[in-house]
Structures are given as structure tokens and as C-alpha cells.
């Protein structure tokens, strides 16, 4: 079983919609997580860091952590074509990433 | 960013030759990481370091070795390159207790 799992997608949403990206993890002891965004040919860049159960909001982005169910999600409100990228979830310990979910936002 | 640079940015090498990639940081961050990225596989951890001379294996460490003799440099070595090691390699760092990991620009390695 992989340490961090994501659906590779692509996830297609229309402009203005909410995009929902999910990530599950196998180690119940994992405490904190990152969401990164990566454009094609570029380096990953941080969107959010989360360590508490519940929601954390930053602009159009909301990260949700549920430690009992071992999942982390990222919601993107009012999705824009510029949000089209691969979104990577990682557990902070050892910085292990999932395979990433490709998001496509159509105008 | 955390002043992290990778060299070289591009390299073509022949099967069986040794290759060393360098990751250099200007910050004294404790943790450093090497990844490879291939289509459909995301970022896969090769090795990581939690201090000078302290390293550990990641998910895909076979065929790779690392060294960290100084805080600022983390070297990745392919002792005898194979075509399956053709990939884009990323280095990252993170401060102890840090809530962000910073990535280098990546190195595109082609083994022919």
C-alpha cells in the first residue's frame, strides 16, 4: 500500500466551478500535510500546509484534514483556467508525495 | 524561495557511466530531499537527509547513492547510469519545523 494515494485524473471542471481534490494516507500516525501545485515543466509550489483536523482556508483554496478517516482534501472555489495544473499531496514526515491529480479547468 | 539550486540543469550521458547531480542551498535548512519525476508517477522520493552525514533511503533508492558532507550540498550519484534512470530530478529542502518545502528548478537527465 502506498503511503499517499491520489487519483491521477484528469479532473475536468468548468470555469467558475468548485474543484475537489482528494488524498488518502496509510500511516495513521501522520500528523501534517502539504498541498503543492505543479505546472507542466515547472517546479512544485506550495499551496497549503495543514496539521489540524478540520478546514483551513486561504483565498480560493480550502484544505480539509480528517485524521480519523485518513484523508486530506483540497477545494478550489471559482476555478480558473490558470488553475489547470497537477496538484500534489504530501505527508510532512519524509516529504512523501502522492502521484498527483491533474486538474483541467475549461473556459 | 530558500536559495536552492541544482546543477547541471540538463545532462545527456551514456549507459554505464557515473553521474553526479548537485543540490546547493544558501540557507542552512536541515532537511534535503532528492526526487525523480516520471509521467504517471508523480514525485518519487529517492533519498533524503536530516543533517550532515545523516541520510536515509526513500521509495526508489536502488541504483542511487547520496552524500551530504556539508549542510549546503546534497549530492545524488548514479554509480552506473541505466536508461531506466532517464528522468527529471528535483531537489528540495525544508527547515526543521518548517511548514514549507522549497524545490530546485529540476535536472533533466537522459541516459542513452
PDB file of N, CA, C and O in Angstrom, chain B residues 50-76:
ATOM      1  N   UNK B  50      18.695  14.317   6.865  1.00  0.00           N
ATOM      2  CA  UNK B  50      18.203  15.063   8.019  1.00  0.00           C
ATOM      3  C   UNK B  50      19.356  15.707   8.782  1.00  0.00           C
ATOM      4  O   UNK B  50      19.215  16.059   9.961  1.00  0.00           O
ATOM      5  N   UNK B  51      20.489  15.824   8.118  1.00  0.00           N
ATOM      6  CA  UNK B  51      21.624  16.514   8.691  1.00  0.00           C
ATOM      7  C   UNK B  51      22.889  16.087   7.980  1.00  0.00           C
ATOM      8  O   UNK B  51      22.883  15.152   7.162  1.00  0.00           O
ATOM      9  N   UNK B  52      23.996  16.764   8.307  1.00  0.00           N
ATOM     10  CA  UNK B  52      25.279  16.407   7.702  1.00  0.00           C
ATOM     11  C   UNK B  52      25.598  14.948   8.023  1.00  0.00           C
ATOM     12  O   UNK B  52      25.535  14.530   9.179  1.00  0.00           O
ATOM     13  N   UNK B  53      25.868  14.212   6.980  1.00  0.00           N
ATOM     14  CA  UNK B  53      26.216  12.782   7.035  1.00  0.00           C
ATOM     15  C   UNK B  53      25.077  11.899   7.523  1.00  0.00           C
ATOM     16  O   UNK B  53      25.279  10.704   7.775  1.00  0.00           O
ATOM     17  N   UNK B  54      23.878  12.448   7.637  1.00  0.00           N
ATOM     18  CA  UNK B  54      22.704  11.670   8.034  1.00  0.00           C
ATOM     19  C   UNK B  54      21.751  11.583   6.855  1.00  0.00           C
ATOM     20  O   UNK B  54      21.119  12.576   6.484  1.00  0.00           O
ATOM     21  N   UNK B  55      21.678  10.384   6.272  1.00  0.00           N
ATOM     22  CA  UNK B  55      20.805  10.199   5.124  1.00  0.00           C
ATOM     23  C   UNK B  55      20.017   8.911   5.282  1.00  0.00           C
ATOM     24  O   UNK B  55      20.385   8.033   6.070  1.00  0.00           O
ATOM     25  N   UNK B  56      18.949   8.808   4.513  1.00  0.00           N
ATOM     26  CA  UNK B  56      18.135   7.602   4.557  1.00  0.00           C
ATOM     27  C   UNK B  56      17.500   7.373   3.196  1.00  0.00           C
ATOM     28  O   UNK B  56      17.392   8.297   2.381  1.00  0.00           O
ATOM     29  N   UNK B  57      17.102   6.108   2.970  1.00  0.00           N
ATOM     30  CA  UNK B  57      16.537   5.748   1.682  1.00  0.00           C
ATOM     31  C   UNK B  57      15.078   6.155   1.576  1.00  0.00           C
ATOM     32  O   UNK B  57      14.344   6.164   2.560  1.00  0.00           O
ATOM     33  N   UNK B  58      14.685   6.426   0.338  1.00  0.00           N
ATOM     34  CA  UNK B  58      13.288   6.683   0.042  1.00  0.00           C
ATOM     35  C   UNK B  58      12.677   5.495  -0.666  1.00  0.00           C
ATOM     36  O   UNK B  58      13.129   4.362  -0.549  1.00  0.00           O
ATOM     37  N   UNK B  59      11.636   5.786  -1.464  1.00  0.00           N
ATOM     38  CA  UNK B  59      10.872   4.730  -2.134  1.00  0.00           C
ATOM     39  C   UNK B  59      11.616   4.033  -3.266  1.00  0.00           C
ATOM     40  O   UNK B  59      11.380   2.867  -3.562  1.00  0.00           O
ATOM     41  N   UNK B  60      12.491   4.776  -3.950  1.00  0.00           N
ATOM     42  CA  UNK B  60      13.118   4.256  -5.168  1.00  0.00           C
ATOM     43  C   UNK B  60      14.619   4.482  -5.113  1.00  0.00           C
ATOM     44  O   UNK B  60      15.203   5.117  -5.987  1.00  0.00           O
ATOM     45  N   UNK B  61      15.283   3.942  -4.109  1.00  0.00           N
ATOM     46  CA  UNK B  61      16.692   4.227  -3.874  1.00  0.00           C
ATOM     47  C   UNK B  61      17.656   3.311  -4.646  1.00  0.00           C
ATOM     48  O   UNK B  61      18.843   3.628  -4.754  1.00  0.00           O
ATOM     49  N   UNK B  62      17.169   2.210  -5.174  1.00  0.00           N
ATOM     50  CA  UNK B  62      18.070   1.281  -5.860  1.00  0.00           C
ATOM     51  C   UNK B  62      18.761   1.959  -7.032  1.00  0.00           C
ATOM     52  O   UNK B  62      18.119   2.561  -7.882  1.00  0.00           O
ATOM     53  N   UNK B  63      20.103   1.832  -7.090  1.00  0.00           N
ATOM     54  CA  UNK B  63      20.867   2.422  -8.185  1.00  0.00           C
ATOM     55  C   UNK B  63      21.334   3.831  -7.913  1.00  0.00           C
ATOM     56  O   UNK B  63      22.025   4.428  -8.739  1.00  0.00           O
ATOM     57  N   UNK B  64      20.964   4.363  -6.754  1.00  0.00           N
ATOM     58  CA  UNK B  64      21.326   5.728  -6.372  1.00  0.00           C
ATOM     59  C   UNK B  64      22.028   5.742  -5.022  1.00  0.00           C
ATOM     60  O   UNK B  64      21.687   4.966  -4.138  1.00  0.00           O
ATOM     61  N   UNK B  65      22.978   6.659  -4.887  1.00  0.00           N
ATOM     62  CA  UNK B  65      23.572   6.927  -3.587  1.00  0.00           C
ATOM     63  C   UNK B  65      23.639   8.435  -3.390  1.00  0.00           C
ATOM     64  O   UNK B  65      23.530   9.204  -4.349  1.00  0.00           O
ATOM     65  N   UNK B  66      23.764   8.854  -2.132  1.00  0.00           N
ATOM     66  CA  UNK B  66      23.800  10.278  -1.832  1.00  0.00           C
ATOM     67  C   UNK B  66      24.912  10.545  -0.828  1.00  0.00           C
ATOM     68  O   UNK B  66      25.379   9.641  -0.134  1.00  0.00           O
ATOM     69  N   UNK B  67      25.304  11.805  -0.778  1.00  0.00           N
ATOM     70  CA  UNK B  67      26.247  12.229   0.247  1.00  0.00           C
ATOM     71  C   UNK B  67      25.935  13.653   0.656  1.00  0.00           C
ATOM     72  O   UNK B  67      25.506  14.477  -0.164  1.00  0.00           O
ATOM     73  N   UNK B  68      26.145  13.918   1.942  1.00  0.00           N
ATOM     74  CA  UNK B  68      25.955  15.256   2.462  1.00  0.00           C
ATOM     75  C   UNK B  68      27.081  15.523   3.464  1.00  0.00           C
ATOM     76  O   UNK B  68      26.945  15.263   4.653  1.00  0.00           O
ATOM     77  N   UNK B  69      28.163  16.047   2.954  1.00  0.00           N
ATOM     78  CA  UNK B  69      29.325  16.322   3.800  1.00  0.00           C
ATOM     79  C   UNK B  69      29.297  17.747   4.338  1.00  0.00           C
ATOM     80  O   UNK B  69      30.018  18.063   5.296  1.00  0.00           O
ATOM     81  N   UNK B  70      28.466  18.593   3.742  1.00  0.00           N
ATOM     82  CA  UNK B  70      28.282  19.966   4.210  1.00  0.00           C
ATOM     83  C   UNK B  70      26.787  20.261   4.239  1.00  0.00           C
ATOM     84  O   UNK B  70      26.025  19.712   3.445  1.00  0.00           O
ATOM     85  N   UNK B  71      26.393  21.153   5.121  1.00  0.00           N
ATOM     86  CA  UNK B  71      24.971  21.489   5.232  1.00  0.00           C
ATOM     87  C   UNK B  71      24.401  21.947   3.909  1.00  0.00           C
ATOM     88  O   UNK B  71      23.277  21.630   3.556  1.00  0.00           O
ATOM     89  N   UNK B  72      25.175  22.693   3.147  1.00  0.00           N
ATOM     90  CA  UNK B  72      24.639  23.332   1.957  1.00  0.00           C
ATOM     91  C   UNK B  72      24.572  22.448   0.713  1.00  0.00           C
ATOM     92  O   UNK B  72      23.923  22.822  -0.252  1.00  0.00           O
ATOM     93  N   UNK B  73      25.241  21.306   0.706  1.00  0.00           N
ATOM     94  CA  UNK B  73      25.277  20.494  -0.505  1.00  0.00           C
ATOM     95  C   UNK B  73      24.756  19.084  -0.265  1.00  0.00           C
ATOM     96  O   UNK B  73      25.141  18.412   0.702  1.00  0.00           O
ATOM     97  N   UNK B  74      23.924  18.630  -1.190  1.00  0.00           N
ATOM     98  CA  UNK B  74      23.377  17.269  -1.160  1.00  0.00           C
ATOM     99  C   UNK B  74      23.580  16.698  -2.553  1.00  0.00           C
ATOM    100  O   UNK B  74      22.999  17.187  -3.521  1.00  0.00           O
ATOM    101  N   UNK B  75      24.436  15.695  -2.661  1.00  0.00           N
ATOM    102  CA  UNK B  75      24.811  15.136  -3.944  1.00  0.00           C
ATOM    103  C   UNK B  75      24.085  13.814  -4.189  1.00  0.00           C
ATOM    104  O   UNK B  75      23.997  12.980  -3.293  1.00  0.00           O
ATOM    105  N   UNK B  76      23.610  13.635  -5.409  1.00  0.00           N
ATOM    106  CA  UNK B  76      22.983  12.393  -5.841  1.00  0.00           C
ATOM    107  C   UNK B  76      23.865  11.762  -6.899  1.00  0.00           C
ATOM    108  O   UNK B  76      24.191  12.413  -7.892  1.00  0.00           O
TER     109      UNK B  76
END
